[in-house]
Short mmCIF file of C-alpha atoms in Angstrom, two decimals:
data_model
loop_
_atom_site.label_atom_id
_atom_site.label_comp_id
_atom_site.label_asym_id
_atom_site.label_seq_id
_atom_site.Cartn_x
_atom_site.Cartn_y
_atom_site.Cartn_z
CA UNK A 1 116.80 100.10 104.29
CA UNK A 2 114.25 98.00 106.18
CA UNK A 3 110.61 98.28 105.14
CA UNK A 4 108.57 100.58 107.35
CA UNK A 5 105.18 99.36 108.55
CA UNK A 6 103.17 102.38 109.77
CA UNK A 7 100.70 102.14 112.64
CA UNK A 8 97.32 100.94 111.36
CA UNK A 9 94.11 100.62 113.35
CA UNK A 10 93.65 97.15 114.89
CA UNK A 11 96.84 95.74 113.33
CA UNK A 12 98.79 93.54 115.74
CA UNK A 13 102.30 94.42 114.48
CA UNK A 14 103.81 97.63 113.12
CA UNK A 15 106.54 100.16 113.82
CA UNK A 16 105.74 101.86 117.11
CA UNK A 17 105.14 105.61 116.89
CA UNK A 18 107.06 106.02 120.18
CA UNK A 19 110.13 103.77 120.01
CA UNK A 20 110.25 103.15 116.26
CA UNK A 21 110.66 99.38 116.74
CA UNK A 22 108.67 96.86 114.69
CA UNK A 23 106.82 95.19 117.53
CA UNK A 24 103.67 93.42 118.65
CA UNK A 25 100.79 95.74 119.59
CA UNK A 26 98.00 94.95 122.05
CA UNK A 27 94.61 96.62 121.59
CA UNK A 28 92.03 97.29 124.30
CA UNK A 29 88.67 98.98 124.68
CA UNK A 30 88.03 101.75 127.18
CA UNK A 31 84.95 101.35 129.37
CA UNK A 32 82.92 104.01 131.16
CA UNK A 33 80.95 103.07 134.23
CA UNK A 34 77.39 104.31 134.49
CA UNK A 35 74.89 103.81 137.28
CA UNK A 36 73.63 100.51 135.91
CA UNK A 37 76.29 99.24 133.50
CA UNK A 38 79.54 99.77 131.62
CA UNK A 39 79.63 101.56 128.28
CA UNK A 40 82.34 101.03 125.67
CA UNK A 41 84.09 104.24 124.66
CA UNK A 42 84.60 104.97 120.94
CA UNK A 43 88.29 105.42 121.78
CA UNK A 44 90.58 102.38 121.69
CA UNK A 45 94.04 102.07 123.19
CA UNK A 46 97.08 100.35 121.77
CA UNK A 47 100.18 99.47 123.79
CA UNK A 48 103.55 98.59 122.30
CA UNK A 49 104.98 95.38 123.78
CA UNK A 50 108.52 96.68 123.27
CA UNK A 51 108.33 100.06 125.03
CA UNK A 52 104.98 99.81 126.89
CA UNK A 53 103.90 103.21 125.56
CA UNK A 54 100.26 103.83 124.61
CA UNK A 55 98.57 105.36 121.60
CA UNK A 56 94.89 106.33 121.48
CA UNK A 57 92.63 105.93 118.45
CA UNK A 58 89.28 107.42 117.50
CA UNK A 59 87.31 106.52 114.36
CA UNK A 60 90.25 104.34 113.24
CA UNK A 61 92.69 107.26 113.41
CA UNK A 62 95.48 107.89 115.89
CA UNK A 63 94.72 110.94 118.01
CA UNK A 64 97.42 110.61 120.70
CA UNK A 65 100.27 111.08 120.02
CA UNK A 66 99.50 113.58 117.29
CA UNK A 67 102.51 112.64 115.15
CA UNK A 68 101.56 111.09 111.84
CA UNK A 69 102.05 107.34 111.45
CA UNK A 70 104.50 107.74 108.58
CA UNK A 71 108.09 106.68 108.05
CA UNK A 72 110.70 108.65 110.02
CA UNK A 73 113.50 110.34 108.13
CA UNK A 74 116.21 108.12 106.68
CA UNK A 75 119.36 108.18 108.81
CA UNK A 76 121.32 109.62 105.86
CA UNK A 77 118.80 112.33 105.01
CA UNK A 78 120.67 115.59 104.32
CA UNK A 79 120.20 118.32 106.90
CA UNK A 80 119.04 120.64 104.12
CA UNK A 81 115.75 118.73 103.73
CA UNK A 82 115.30 117.28 107.20
CA UNK A 83 113.30 120.27 108.44
CA UNK A 84 110.76 120.03 105.61
CA UNK A 85 110.47 116.28 106.03
CA UNK A 86 109.79 116.43 109.76
CA UNK A 87 107.40 119.36 109.40
CA UNK A 88 105.51 117.38 106.75
CA UNK A 89 105.25 114.45 109.19
CA UNK A 90 103.82 116.73 111.88
CA UNK A 91 100.97 118.04 109.69
CA UNK A 92 100.14 114.96 107.62
CA UNK A 93 96.97 114.04 109.54
CA UNK A 94 95.63 117.60 109.39
CA UNK A 95 96.57 118.39 105.79
CA UNK A 96 97.83 115.81 103.28
CA UNK A 97 97.92 118.56 100.66
CA UNK A 98 100.23 120.79 102.70
CA UNK A 99 102.33 117.72 103.45
CA UNK A 100 102.79 117.02 99.75
CA UNK A 101 103.69 120.65 99.07
CA UNK A 102 106.40 120.56 101.75
CA UNK A 103 107.81 117.29 100.42
CA UNK A 104 107.88 118.76 96.92
CA UNK A 105 110.15 121.47 98.31
CA UNK A 106 112.24 118.78 99.99
CA UNK A 107 112.69 117.07 96.61
CA UNK A 108 113.87 120.34 95.07
CA UNK A 109 116.48 120.71 97.80
CA UNK A 110 117.48 117.07 97.43
CA UNK A 111 118.15 117.69 93.73
CA UNK A 112 120.77 120.27 94.72
CA UNK A 113 122.37 117.71 97.04
CA UNK A 114 122.57 115.37 94.05
CA UNK A 115 124.33 117.96 91.90
CA UNK A 116 121.35 119.31 89.96
CA UNK A 117 119.92 122.83 89.71
CA UNK A 118 116.95 122.38 92.03
CA UNK A 119 114.86 124.86 90.05
CA UNK A 120 112.78 122.57 87.85
CA UNK A 121 112.23 119.05 89.16
CA UNK A 122 111.24 117.69 85.75
CA UNK A 123 114.44 118.98 84.14
CA UNK A 124 116.51 117.67 87.03
CA UNK A 125 115.00 114.20 86.64
CA UNK A 126 115.77 114.30 82.92
CA UNK A 127 119.36 115.24 83.71
CA UNK A 128 119.74 112.40 86.21
CA UNK A 129 118.26 109.92 83.73
CA UNK A 130 120.85 111.00 81.14
CA UNK A 131 123.52 110.19 83.74
CA UNK A 132 122.22 106.65 84.25
CA UNK A 133 119.54 107.02 86.93
CA UNK A 134 117.87 103.60 87.45
CA UNK A 135 114.26 103.37 86.25
CA UNK A 136 112.89 102.62 89.73
CA UNK A 137 114.50 105.74 91.18
CA UNK A 138 113.25 107.80 88.23
CA UNK A 139 109.73 106.54 88.92
CA UNK A 140 110.07 107.43 92.60
CA UNK A 141 111.17 110.95 91.66
CA UNK A 142 108.30 111.33 89.19
CA UNK A 143 105.80 110.08 91.76
CA UNK A 144 106.99 112.81 94.13
CA UNK A 145 106.93 115.39 91.33
CA UNK A 146 103.40 114.62 90.12
CA UNK A 147 101.84 114.31 93.58
CA UNK A 148 103.72 117.39 94.79
CA UNK A 149 102.63 119.43 91.77
CA UNK A 150 99.00 118.52 92.44
CA UNK A 151 99.39 119.90 95.95
CA UNK A 152 100.65 123.24 94.66
CA UNK A 153 98.47 123.37 91.53
CA UNK A 154 95.39 121.16 92.10
CA UNK A 155 94.65 118.94 89.12
CA UNK A 156 93.69 115.32 88.67
CA UNK A 157 94.64 114.22 92.20
CA UNK A 158 92.64 115.33 95.25
CA UNK A 159 94.99 114.66 98.15
CA UNK A 160 92.33 115.27 100.76
CA UNK A 161 90.35 112.39 99.26
CA UNK A 162 93.42 110.18 98.74
CA UNK A 163 95.75 110.97 101.68
CA UNK A 164 97.57 107.67 101.17
CA UNK A 165 99.17 109.16 98.05
CA UNK A 166 100.76 111.85 100.20
CA UNK A 167 101.74 109.22 102.77
CA UNK A 168 103.68 107.27 100.12
CA UNK A 169 105.81 110.36 99.45
CA UNK A 170 107.69 109.72 102.68
CA UNK A 171 108.53 106.19 101.56
CA UNK A 172 109.60 107.40 98.12
CA UNK A 173 111.96 110.03 99.51
CA UNK A 174 113.57 107.54 101.88
CA UNK A 175 113.95 105.07 98.99
CA UNK A 176 115.67 107.73 96.87
CA UNK A 177 118.08 108.62 99.68
CA UNK A 178 118.89 104.95 100.25
CA UNK A 179 119.76 104.50 96.57
CA UNK A 180 121.46 107.81 95.80
CA UNK A 181 123.26 108.53 99.10
CA UNK A 182 123.45 105.53 101.44
CA UNK A 183 124.49 102.78 99.04
CA UNK A 184 127.26 104.78 97.31
CA UNK A 185 128.58 105.79 100.73
CA UNK A 186 128.61 102.18 101.92
CA UNK A 187 130.38 100.96 98.77
CA UNK A 188 132.96 103.77 98.99
CA UNK A 189 133.68 102.88 102.62
CA UNK A 190 134.28 99.23 101.70
CA UNK A 191 136.40 100.17 98.68
CA UNK A 192 138.62 102.38 100.84
CA UNK A 193 139.46 99.32 102.94
CA UNK A 194 141.19 97.67 99.98
CA UNK A 195 145.02 97.71 100.08
CA UNK A 196 146.48 100.92 98.67
CA UNK A 197 148.42 98.96 96.06
CA UNK A 198 145.25 97.34 94.77
CA UNK A 199 143.47 100.70 94.53
CA UNK A 200 146.37 102.28 92.65
CA UNK A 201 146.41 99.35 90.22
CA UNK A 202 142.69 99.87 89.59
CA UNK A 203 143.22 103.60 89.00
CA UNK A 204 146.05 102.84 86.57
CA UNK A 205 143.90 100.31 84.74
CA UNK A 206 141.08 102.80 84.26
CA UNK A 207 143.20 105.86 83.44
#
């Protein structure tokens, strides 16, 4: 999975909110003409060199389009959690806390996809660890669990003051899907291309 670089005010390269391509971005000021002079607007424009589509920014935040500058769903994201993920993207700018709560629900549904109960995230993580879950993936799950829990039951983390913590949830979920779903699928597809005789010999060896 390629690293996602979200749109950031005045950055000259990032993944375009329109076409999704990592591309050069050109920034410009908007001027208003008065009777005697030109006045710079507080709104800046940004055009993607790849697709030539514009975004508009005010007080260092994207206002048009309204979609949040966060990572799109992984191509292998299960349909069962895609709705929550995309809904979380659509409300991130307005409510990081609601975003985190939705992504917590997405993690619960993802646990079911991974063969767990999906009732208690902490217990599901413990179960996956006992089955050999890599430490990095465990940490990604626990990041989602702790941040998500603080959205539902406010505690030590104020997501409205630290929206970047909610933003990282999108990256964590995509990372988990890459490790737990995409890579095993890719390896299985390559393994299936081995000659049948070789695969039967391997099965016999391990039986």
